[in-house]
mmCIF file of C-alpha atoms in Angstrom:
data_model
loop_
_atom_site.group_PDB
_atom_site.id
_atom_site.type_symbol
_atom_site.label_atom_id
_atom_site.label_comp_id
_atom_site.label_asym_id
_atom_site.label_seq_id
_atom_site.Cartn_x
_atom_site.Cartn_y
_atom_site.Cartn_z
ATOM 1 C CA MET A 1 -11.084 23.112 -25.557
ATOM 2 C CA THR A 2 -10.735 26.549 -23.958
ATOM 3 C CA PHE A 3 -7.959 27.356 -21.495
ATOM 4 C CA ASP A 4 -10.305 27.531 -18.493
ATOM 5 C CA ARG A 5 -11.895 24.160 -19.298
ATOM 6 C CA LEU A 6 -8.484 22.602 -19.892
ATOM 7 C CA LEU A 7 -7.192 23.967 -16.574
ATOM 8 C CA LEU A 8 -10.184 22.599 -14.683
ATOM 9 C CA ALA A 9 -9.952 19.204 -16.399
ATOM 10 C CA PHE A 10 -6.194 18.949 -15.808
ATOM 11 C CA SER A 11 -6.550 19.928 -12.142
ATOM 12 C CA ALA A 12 -9.446 17.551 -11.504
ATOM 13 C CA THR A 13 -7.771 14.635 -13.234
ATOM 14 C CA GLY A 14 -4.447 15.266 -11.515
ATOM 15 C CA LEU A 15 -6.086 15.350 -8.097
ATOM 16 C CA ILE A 16 -7.707 11.904 -8.464
ATOM 17 C CA PRO A 17 -4.567 9.838 -7.700
ATOM 18 C CA ILE A 18 -3.682 12.161 -4.819
ATOM 19 C CA ALA A 19 -7.168 11.772 -3.326
ATOM 20 C CA LEU A 20 -6.982 8.005 -3.718
ATOM 21 C CA GLY A 21 -3.503 8.023 -2.181
ATOM 22 C CA TYR A 22 -4.951 9.620 0.937
ATOM 23 C CA GLY A 23 -8.100 7.577 1.317
ATOM 24 C CA ALA A 24 -8.283 4.381 -0.742
ATOM 25 C CA ASP A 25 -6.022 2.388 1.590
ATOM 26 C CA PRO A 26 -4.317 4.789 4.000
ATOM 27 C CA GLN A 27 -2.632 2.050 6.031
ATOM 28 C CA ALA A 28 -0.860 0.691 2.935
ATOM 29 C CA LEU A 29 -0.307 3.772 0.756
ATOM 30 C CA LEU A 30 0.605 6.580 3.155
ATOM 31 C CA PRO A 31 3.693 4.869 4.588
ATOM 32 C CA VAL A 32 4.976 4.304 1.049
ATOM 33 C CA LEU A 33 4.121 7.773 -0.277
ATOM 34 C CA TYR A 34 4.893 9.931 2.751
ATOM 35 C CA SER A 35 6.952 7.764 5.119
ATOM 36 C CA PHE A 36 4.606 7.680 8.102
ATOM 37 C CA ASP A 37 2.489 4.980 9.654
ATOM 38 C CA VAL A 38 -1.281 5.048 9.810
ATOM 39 C CA SER A 39 -2.733 2.912 12.579
ATOM 40 C CA GLY A 40 -5.866 2.680 14.652
ATOM 41 C CA ILE A 41 -9.245 3.966 13.513
ATOM 42 C CA ASN A 42 -8.849 7.747 13.721
ATOM 43 C CA GLU A 43 -6.049 8.182 11.187
ATOM 44 C CA PRO A 44 -7.746 6.293 8.314
ATOM 45 C CA HIS A 45 -10.986 8.087 9.172
ATOM 46 C CA ILE A 46 -9.335 11.500 8.839
ATOM 47 C CA PHE A 47 -7.588 10.633 5.585
ATOM 48 C CA ARG A 48 -10.773 9.218 4.050
ATOM 49 C CA ALA A 49 -12.553 12.448 4.992
ATOM 50 C CA VAL A 50 -9.782 14.380 3.217
ATOM 51 C CA MET A 51 -10.284 12.112 0.200
ATOM 52 C CA GLY A 52 -13.978 13.003 0.288
ATOM 53 C CA LEU A 53 -13.153 16.723 0.273
ATOM 54 C CA TYR A 54 -10.826 16.227 -2.662
ATOM 55 C CA PHE A 55 -13.451 14.290 -4.620
ATOM 56 C CA ALA A 56 -16.056 16.983 -3.896
ATOM 57 C CA GLN A 57 -13.726 19.527 -5.493
ATOM 58 C CA ILE A 58 -12.958 17.186 -8.387
ATOM 59 C CA ILE A 59 -16.666 16.782 -9.150
ATOM 60 C CA PHE A 60 -17.229 20.550 -8.992
ATOM 61 C CA TRP A 61 -14.309 21.219 -11.340
ATOM 62 C CA TYR A 62 -15.634 18.634 -13.824
ATOM 63 C CA LEU A 63 -19.006 20.395 -13.652
ATOM 64 C CA GLY A 64 -17.117 23.543 -14.630
ATOM 65 C CA VAL A 65 -15.630 21.712 -17.598
ATOM 66 C CA ALA A 66 -19.014 20.430 -18.749
ATOM 67 C CA PHE A 67 -21.324 23.370 -18.025
ATOM 68 C CA GLN A 68 -20.698 27.070 -18.616
ATOM 69 C CA VAL A 69 -22.843 28.066 -15.638
ATOM 70 C CA PHE A 70 -20.400 26.299 -13.269
ATOM 71 C CA ARG A 71 -17.192 27.390 -14.993
ATOM 72 C CA GLN A 72 -16.455 30.649 -13.208
ATOM 73 C CA PRO A 73 -17.455 29.357 -9.744
ATOM 74 C CA ALA A 74 -15.314 26.264 -10.364
ATOM 75 C CA LEU A 75 -12.352 28.490 -11.239
ATOM 76 C CA TYR A 76 -12.845 30.422 -8.001
ATOM 77 C CA ALA A 77 -12.989 27.120 -6.097
ATOM 78 C CA LEU A 78 -9.823 25.938 -7.842
ATOM 79 C CA MET A 79 -8.030 29.155 -6.943
ATOM 80 C CA VAL A 80 -9.072 29.044 -3.270
ATOM 81 C CA PHE A 81 -8.345 25.314 -2.958
ATOM 82 C CA MET A 82 -4.873 25.512 -4.483
ATOM 83 C CA PHE A 83 -3.790 28.691 -2.695
ATOM 84 C CA GLY A 84 -5.197 27.274 0.557
ATOM 85 C CA LEU A 85 -3.116 24.122 0.239
ATOM 86 C CA ALA A 86 -0.030 26.089 -0.828
ATOM 87 C CA SER A 87 -0.338 28.547 2.072
ATOM 88 C CA GLY A 88 -0.602 25.676 4.565
ATOM 89 C CA ARG A 89 2.499 24.114 3.057
ATOM 90 C CA VAL A 90 4.411 27.405 3.231
ATOM 91 C CA LEU A 91 3.434 27.747 6.888
ATOM 92 C CA SER A 92 4.680 24.212 7.479
ATOM 93 C CA LEU A 93 7.966 25.030 5.732
ATOM 94 C CA ILE A 94 8.456 27.952 8.103
ATOM 95 C CA VAL A 95 7.380 26.125 11.266
ATOM 96 C CA ASP A 96 8.466 22.536 10.559
ATOM 97 C CA GLY A 97 11.172 22.706 7.906
ATOM 98 C CA ALA A 98 11.380 21.089 4.481
ATOM 99 C CA PRO A 99 9.349 17.936 3.776
ATOM 100 C CA ASN A 100 10.190 15.262 1.199
ATOM 101 C CA ASN A 101 10.514 16.138 -2.486
ATOM 102 C CA LEU A 102 7.033 14.864 -3.393
ATOM 103 C CA LEU A 103 5.434 17.332 -0.991
ATOM 104 C CA LEU A 104 7.630 20.151 -2.325
ATOM 105 C CA LEU A 105 6.428 19.238 -5.831
ATOM 106 C CA TYR A 106 2.838 19.477 -4.560
ATOM 107 C CA LEU A 107 3.590 22.973 -3.224
ATOM 108 C CA PHE A 108 4.979 24.078 -6.582
ATOM 109 C CA LEU A 109 2.016 22.638 -8.504
ATOM 110 C CA GLU A 110 -0.554 24.086 -6.082
ATOM 111 C CA PHE A 111 0.939 27.549 -6.388
ATOM 112 C CA LEU A 112 1.168 27.243 -10.177
ATOM 113 C CA LEU A 113 -2.419 26.026 -10.532
ATOM 114 C CA GLY A 114 -3.620 28.819 -8.222
ATOM 115 C CA VAL A 115 -1.866 31.401 -10.389
ATOM 116 C CA LEU A 116 -3.302 29.820 -13.554
ATOM 117 C CA ALA A 117 -6.782 29.934 -12.006
ATOM 118 C CA VAL A 118 -6.330 33.669 -11.332
ATOM 119 C CA TYR A 119 -5.230 34.119 -14.946
ATOM 120 C CA ALA A 120 -8.249 32.180 -16.233
ATOM 121 C CA LEU A 121 -10.603 34.194 -14.020
ATOM 122 C CA ARG A 122 -9.136 37.495 -15.195
ATOM 123 C CA ARG A 123 -9.601 36.406 -18.812
ATOM 124 C CA SER A 124 -13.142 35.303 -18.070
ATOM 125 C CA LEU A 125 -14.041 38.519 -16.260
ATOM 126 C CA LYS A 126 -12.493 40.608 -19.025
ATOM 127 C CA ALA A 127 -14.429 38.687 -21.705
ATOM 128 C CA ASN A 128 -17.680 39.071 -19.756
ATOM 129 C CA LYS A 129 -17.132 42.807 -19.360
ATOM 130 C CA ILE A 130 -16.526 43.204 -23.101
ATOM 131 C CA VAL A 131 -19.610 41.148 -23.908
ATOM 132 C CA SER A 132 -21.819 43.011 -21.423
ATOM 133 C CA SER A 133 -20.718 46.428 -22.717
ATOM 134 C CA VAL A 134 -21.655 45.644 -26.327
#
């Protein structure tokens, strides 16, 4: 399996439990994972919407694994998604202070996966330029 396909597959697979942690049963899981209560109707609704966004990305990344035509767009989506999450977390670090260790691990992984997506895109663009110039 090529690096770009492996990166997309790893990212998609790794995001599944996180997505389920947000939306499968927010009232039960979020207090355990992140130490805050979810009550009423609005909070579960918001977290299930976030789960839906995560699963939309997961599906797109798996399309990139399976089909060449989706690979480069999926890598761009991976890069934007991961750097978007990481930048929001950095802003929160500055404004709110340090969260728990699990959320700091997420920040590290999001930044790392964003950088790896840039690397994969650069390799892909370089390979396409070489192929198109021949």
